[in-house]
CSV table of C-alpha atoms and ligand atoms in Angstrom, one decimal:
chain,number,residue,atom,x,y,z
C,1,MET,CA,-25.5,-3.9,-7.7
C,2,GLU,CA,-22.6,-3.4,-9.3
C,3,ILE,CA,-19.5,-4.8,-6.9
C,4,ALA,CA,-16.2,-3.2,-7.3
C,5,LYS,CA,-13.2,-5.1,-7.8
C,6,ALA,CA,-9.9,-4.7,-6.6
C,7,LEU,CA,-6.6,-6.8,-7.2
C,8,THR,CA,-3.6,-6.7,-4.9
C,9,ILE,CA,-0.1,-8.0,-6.3
C,10,ALA,CA,1.8,-8.5,-3.3
C,11,GLY,CA,3.6,-10.9,-0.8
C,12,SER,CA,1.8,-13.0,1.6
C,13,ASP,CA,2.5,-12.5,5.4
C,14,SER,CA,1.3,-16.2,7.4
C,15,GLY,CA,0.9,-14.2,10.3
C,16,GLY,CA,-2.2,-12.5,8.5
C,17,GLY,CA,-1.1,-9.0,9.6
C,18,ALA,CA,0.5,-7.4,6.4
C,19,GLY,CA,0.5,-8.3,2.6
C,20,ILE,CA,-2.2,-9.9,0.7
C,21,GLN,CA,-3.9,-10.7,4.0
C,22,ALA,CA,-4.2,-7.2,5.0
C,23,ASP,CA,-5.1,-6.0,1.6
C,24,ILE,CA,-7.9,-8.9,1.3
C,25,LYS,CA,-9.3,-8.2,4.5
C,26,THR,CA,-9.3,-4.3,4.0
C,27,PHE,CA,-10.9,-4.8,0.7
C,28,GLN,CA,-13.6,-6.7,2.1
C,29,GLU,CA,-14.5,-4.7,5.2
C,30,LEU,CA,-14.7,-1.8,2.7
C,31,ASP,CA,-17.2,-3.7,0.5
C,32,VAL,CA,-14.7,-4.2,-2.3
C,33,TYR,CA,-14.5,-7.7,-3.7
C,34,GLY,CA,-10.8,-8.7,-3.4
C,35,MET,CA,-8.3,-10.6,-5.5
C,36,SER,CA,-4.8,-11.4,-5.5
C,37,ALA,CA,-1.6,-12.2,-7.5
C,38,LEU,CA,1.3,-13.3,-5.3
C,39,THR,CA,4.8,-12.3,-5.6
C,40,ALA,CA,6.3,-13.9,-2.7
C,41,VAL,CA,5.6,-15.8,0.4
C,42,THR,CA,6.9,-15.1,3.9
C,43,ALA,CA,6.8,-17.3,6.8
C,44,GLN,CA,6.5,-14.7,9.1
C,45,ASN,CA,4.7,-13.9,12.7
C,46,THR,CA,4.6,-11.0,14.9
C,47,LEU,CA,8.1,-11.6,16.3
C,48,GLY,CA,9.7,-11.2,12.4
C,49,VAL,CA,10.3,-12.8,9.2
C,50,GLN,CA,11.5,-16.2,9.4
C,51,GLY,CA,11.7,-16.9,5.6
C,52,VAL,CA,11.3,-15.5,2.0
C,53,TYR,CA,10.3,-17.5,-0.9
C,54,SER,CA,9.8,-15.5,-4.2
C,55,LEU,CA,7.4,-17.0,-6.9
C,56,PRO,CA,8.7,-17.3,-10.4
C,57,VAL,CA,8.0,-14.4,-12.8
C,58,PRO,CA,5.9,-16.5,-15.1
C,59,PHE,CA,3.8,-17.7,-12.4
C,60,VAL,CA,3.4,-14.0,-11.3
C,61,ALA,CA,2.1,-13.0,-14.9
C,62,GLN,CA,0.2,-16.1,-15.1
C,63,GLN,CA,-1.8,-14.8,-11.9
C,64,ILE,CA,-2.5,-11.6,-13.1
C,65,GLU,CA,-3.7,-13.0,-16.6
C,66,SER,CA,-6.3,-15.4,-15.2
C,67,VAL,CA,-7.8,-12.3,-13.1
C,68,PHE,CA,-7.8,-10.0,-16.1
C,69,ALA,CA,-9.1,-12.6,-18.6
C,70,ASP,CA,-12.2,-12.7,-16.6
C,71,LEU,CA,-12.5,-10.4,-13.6
C,72,ARG,CA,-11.2,-7.3,-14.6
C,73,PRO,CA,-10.4,-5.3,-11.3
C,74,ASP,CA,-11.7,-1.6,-11.3
C,75,ALA,CA,-8.4,-0.7,-8.9
C,76,VAL,CA,-5.0,-2.4,-8.7
C,77,LYS,CA,-2.4,-2.1,-5.7
C,78,THR,CA,1.2,-3.5,-5.6
C,79,GLY,CA,2.8,-4.3,-2.3
C,80,MET,CA,5.9,-6.7,-1.6
C,81,LEU,CA,7.3,-7.0,-5.4
C,82,PHE,CA,10.7,-8.4,-4.1
C,83,SER,CA,12.8,-8.3,-7.2
C,84,SER,CA,13.5,-6.2,-10.2
C,85,GLU,CA,12.6,-9.3,-12.6
C,86,ILE,CA,9.1,-9.3,-10.8
C,87,ILE,CA,8.8,-5.2,-11.3
C,88,ALA,CA,9.7,-5.5,-15.0
C,89,GLU,CA,6.9,-8.1,-15.5
C,90,VAL,CA,4.3,-6.1,-13.4
C,91,ALA,CA,4.9,-3.1,-15.1
C,92,GLN,CA,4.6,-4.6,-18.6
C,93,GLN,CA,1.1,-6.2,-17.6
C,94,ALA,CA,0.3,-2.8,-16.1
C,95,ALA,CA,0.5,-1.3,-19.3
C,96,GLN,CA,-0.7,-4.2,-21.1
C,97,HIS,CA,-4.1,-4.2,-19.3
C,98,ARG,CA,-4.1,-0.2,-19.2
C,99,ILE,CA,-4.3,-0.5,-15.5
C,100,ASP,CA,-5.4,3.3,-14.8
C,101,LYS,CA,-6.1,3.3,-10.8
C,102,LEU,CA,-2.8,1.7,-10.2
C,103,VAL,CA,-1.9,2.0,-6.6
C,104,ILE,CA,2.0,1.5,-5.7
C,105,ASP,CA,3.0,1.0,-2.1
C,106,PRO,CA,7.1,1.0,-2.6
C,107,VAL,CA,7.2,-1.8,0.1
C,108,MET,CA,10.7,-2.2,1.0
C,109,ILE,CA,11.6,-3.4,4.5
C,110,ALA,CA,9.6,-5.4,7.2
C,111,LYS,CA,9.3,-4.0,10.8
C,112,GLY,CA,12.1,-6.2,11.9
C,113,GLY,CA,14.4,-5.1,9.3
C,114,ALA,CA,13.9,-8.1,6.7
C,115,SER,CA,14.3,-7.0,3.1
C,116,LEU,CA,11.1,-7.1,0.9
C,117,LEU,CA,12.7,-5.3,-2.2
C,118,GLN,CA,16.3,-6.1,-3.3
C,119,SER,CA,18.0,-3.0,-2.9
C,120,GLU,CA,19.0,-3.3,-7.2
C,121,ALA,CA,15.1,-3.2,-7.5
C,122,VAL,CA,14.6,0.1,-6.1
C,123,THR,CA,15.7,1.8,-9.6
C,124,ALA,CA,13.2,-0.6,-11.6
C,125,LEU,CA,10.3,0.4,-9.1
C,126,VAL,CA,11.1,4.2,-9.8
C,127,GLN,CA,11.9,4.1,-13.5
C,128,GLN,CA,9.6,1.1,-14.7
C,129,LEU,CA,6.3,1.4,-12.4
C,130,LEU,CA,6.2,4.7,-11.0
C,131,PRO,CA,5.5,6.3,-14.7
C,132,LEU,CA,2.4,4.2,-14.8
C,133,ALA,CA,0.9,4.8,-11.3
C,134,LEU,CA,-2.1,6.8,-10.4
C,135,VAL,CA,-0.9,7.1,-6.6
C,136,VAL,CA,2.6,6.1,-5.0
C,137,THR,CA,2.3,6.0,-0.9
C,138,PRO,CA,5.8,6.1,0.7
C,139,ASN,CA,6.7,6.3,4.0
C,140,ILE,CA,9.4,8.9,5.3
C,141,PRO,CA,12.2,5.9,4.9
C,142,GLU,CA,10.9,5.1,1.6
C,143,ALA,CA,10.7,8.8,0.0
C,144,GLU,CA,14.1,9.0,1.0
C,145,VAL,CA,15.5,6.0,-0.5
C,146,MET,CA,13.6,6.9,-3.7
C,147,THR,CA,15.1,10.5,-3.9
C,148,GLY,CA,18.1,10.3,-2.0
C,149,CYS,CA,17.2,13.4,0.0
C,150,THR,CA,17.2,13.5,3.7
C,151,ILE,CA,13.7,14.4,5.6
C,152,HIS,CA,13.9,16.0,8.8
C,153,SER,CA,10.9,18.7,8.3
C,154,LEU,CA,7.6,18.9,6.3
C,155,ALA,CA,9.6,21.1,3.6
C,156,ASP,CA,11.4,18.1,3.0
C,157,ARG,CA,8.8,16.0,2.6
C,158,LYS,CA,7.3,18.4,0.4
C,159,GLU,CA,10.7,18.6,-1.9
C,160,ALA,CA,10.8,14.6,-1.7
C,161,ALA,CA,7.3,14.5,-3.0
C,162,LYS,CA,7.8,16.8,-6.0
C,163,ARG,CA,10.6,14.9,-7.0
C,164,ILE,CA,8.8,11.5,-6.6
C,165,HIS,CA,6.1,13.2,-8.8
C,166,ASP,CA,8.8,13.9,-11.5
C,167,TYR,CA,9.5,10.1,-11.8
C,168,GLY,CA,5.4,10.2,-13.1
C,169,PRO,CA,2.8,9.2,-11.1
C,170,ALA,CA,-0.4,11.7,-11.0
C,171,TYR,CA,-0.6,11.7,-6.9
C,172,VAL,CA,2.1,11.1,-4.1
C,173,ILE,CA,1.4,10.5,-0.5
C,174,VAL,CA,4.3,10.8,1.7
C,175,LYS,CA,3.0,9.4,5.0
C,176,GLY,CA,4.0,10.9,8.3
C,177,GLY,CA,3.8,7.6,10.5
C,178,HIS,CA,7.5,7.8,10.8
C,179,ASP,CA,7.8,11.6,11.8
C,180,ALA,CA,8.4,10.1,15.5
C,181,GLY,CA,9.1,13.7,16.7
C,182,SER,CA,5.4,14.6,16.6
C,183,ASP,CA,2.1,13.8,18.5
C,184,THR,CA,-0.1,14.1,15.3
C,185,VAL,CA,0.5,12.1,12.0
C,186,THR,CA,0.5,14.5,9.1
C,187,ASP,CA,0.2,12.7,5.5
C,188,LEU,CA,1.0,14.8,2.6
C,189,LEU,CA,-0.9,14.6,-0.7
C,190,TYR,CA,0.9,16.4,-4.0
C,191,ASP,CA,-1.1,16.4,-7.1
C,192,GLY,CA,1.9,17.9,-8.8
C,193,THR,CA,0.7,21.6,-8.4
C,194,ALA,CA,-1.0,21.5,-4.6
C,195,PHE,CA,0.0,19.9,-1.3
C,196,THR,CA,-2.8,18.9,1.1
C,197,GLU,CA,-1.9,18.1,4.5
C,198,LEU,CA,-4.1,15.7,6.3
C,199,ALA,CA,-3.5,15.5,10.1
C,200,GLY,CA,-4.7,13.3,12.8
C,201,PRO,CA,-3.8,12.1,16.6
C,202,ARG,CA,-0.7,9.9,16.3
C,203,VAL,CA,-1.6,6.2,18.1
C,204,ASP,CA,0.9,5.0,20.3
C,205,THR,CA,1.0,1.2,19.7
C,206,VAL,CA,3.2,-1.5,19.0
C,207,HIS,CA,0.4,-3.2,17.3
C,208,SER,CA,1.2,-1.3,14.0
C,209,HIS,CA,2.3,-4.4,11.7
C,210,GLY,CA,0.7,-3.8,8.4
C,211,THR,CA,-0.2,-0.3,8.5
C,212,GLY,CA,1.4,0.5,5.1
C,213,CYS,CA,-0.4,-2.1,3.3
C,214,THR,CA,-3.9,-1.4,5.3
C,215,PHE,CA,-3.7,2.5,4.4
C,216,SER,CA,-2.8,1.6,0.4
C,217,ALA,CA,-5.4,-1.1,0.3
C,218,ALA,CA,-8.1,1.0,1.9
C,219,LEU,CA,-7.1,3.8,-0.8
C,220,THR,CA,-7.4,1.1,-3.6
C,221,ALA,CA,-10.6,0.1,-2.4
C,222,GLU,CA,-12.0,3.4,-2.3
C,223,LEU,CA,-10.8,4.5,-5.8
C,224,ALA,CA,-12.1,0.9,-7.2
C,225,LYS,CA,-15.6,2.6,-5.9
C,226,GLY,CA,-15.2,5.5,-7.9
C,227,ASN,CA,-14.2,7.9,-5.1
C,228,ASP,CA,-11.4,10.8,-5.8
C,229,ILE,CA,-8.2,10.8,-4.5
C,230,LEU,CA,-9.0,13.2,-1.6
C,231,SER,CA,-12.0,11.3,-0.2
C,232,ALA,CA,-10.0,7.9,-0.6
C,233,THR,CA,-6.9,9.3,0.9
C,234,ARG,CA,-9.2,10.4,4.0
C,235,THR,CA,-11.3,7.2,4.3
C,236,ALA,CA,-7.8,5.3,4.1
C,237,ARG,CA,-7.0,7.5,7.0
C,238,ASP,CA,-9.9,7.0,8.8
C,239,TYR,CA,-9.8,3.1,8.4
C,240,VAL,CA,-6.2,3.0,9.6
C,241,GLN,CA,-6.7,5.2,12.8
C,242,ALA,CA,-9.5,2.9,13.6
C,243,ALA,CA,-7.4,-0.3,13.1
C,244,LEU,CA,-4.4,1.3,15.2
C,245,THR,CA,-6.7,2.4,17.8
C,246,ASP,CA,-8.8,-0.4,18.7
C,247,THR,CA,-6.2,-2.8,18.9
C,248,LEU,CA,-6.4,-6.8,19.0
C,249,GLY,CA,-3.4,-7.5,21.2
C,250,ILE,CA,-2.7,-10.6,19.7
C,251,GLY,CA,1.0,-12.2,19.2
C,252,GLY,CA,4.1,-11.6,21.1
C,253,GLY,CA,5.5,-8.8,19.0
C,254,HIS,CA,4.5,-6.0,16.6
C,255,GLY,CA,0.7,-7.3,16.4
C,256,PRO,CA,-1.4,-7.0,13.5
C,257,THR,CA,-4.0,-4.0,13.3
C,258,ASN,CA,-7.7,-4.5,13.8
C,259,HIS,CA,-9.0,-4.6,10.4
C,260,TRP,CA,-12.6,-4.9,12.0
C,261,ALA,CA,-12.3,-1.7,13.8
C,262,TYR,CA,-13.6,1.0,11.0
C,263,ARG,CA,-17.0,-1.2,10.6
C,264,LYS,CA,-17.1,-1.8,14.4
C,265,GLN,CA,-17.2,2.0,15.0
C,266,LYS,CA,-19.7,2.6,12.2
C,267,GLY,CA,-22.0,0.2,14.3
C,268,VAL,CA,-22.3,-3.1,12.2
C,269,SER,CA,-19.3,-5.5,13.9
C,270,SER,CA,-19.2,-6.7,17.2
C,271,VAL,CA,-15.5,-8.1,17.0
Z,301,LIG,O1,4.2,-4.2,5.4
Z,301,LIG,C1,5.1,-4.2,4.5
Z,301,LIG,C2,4.8,-5.7,4.2
Z,301,LIG,C3,4.1,-6.0,2.7
Z,301,LIG,N1,4.3,-7.4,2.2
Z,301,LIG,C4,4.5,-8.4,3.1
Z,301,LIG,C5,5.3,-8.3,4.6
Z,301,LIG,C6,5.2,-6.9,5.1
Z,301,LIG,C7,5.8,-6.6,6.3
Z,301,LIG,O2,6.2,-7.4,6.9
Z,301,LIG,O3,5.5,-9.2,5.2
Z,301,LIG,C8,4.2,-9.8,2.8
């Protein structure tokens, strides 16, 4: 059996709910071999981010080069990139290694408000990385920052998706989780021509730390296995829905989602 392989270029969450920890857990649960290149390390738990330490740019590059020299991934995702210097290096590596399945999760701030992307780095992300992306997965606040649009309605979200598509990615998914006024969460997939709305019931829980990382990791895993964007998006939604519903209830604050839940639903995990 040929094993699908995926690489995450992202930050570490010592609390295990977001960042590379969420990515690797999700890859594993979806039968994809997971690899990582760390950009930064956070000291973090469910109560918040206590510290952030970014890694030297040449060492971020060296990790990516080591992976590509031996274990070529079928798909790559980015998460916390932190600085414009790291973004420039990742963009250069993505071009050099001709990464065609590149998923950009434009991580900006943690739930408690800690900055995971320096504000001046947003332009670098938009100008250098988005043109290389197969798909970019902003939530509503991130879509607002990337476009300067204020988003109140689905029509606003469609307009933002069009503007983000103009930056160069083949697909844009503007996620609906931050649309607090609704009992349904509608994610919007745009391919440059048509919009697909994917809707499901909202799960009311404080244990949603790492949801965005988990969604983009599941999407990356499904693309690594050769699935098309629509089927990959549906599976990523189902994975997150299960992870939010069957909550672990650990930690005193915003707890992690349950990365076992999707497999458990399918009857092969008892956790
Ligand atoms: O969920 C965004 C995110 C990404 N990466 C790291 C994080 C977080 C949120 O806290 O800590 C490392």
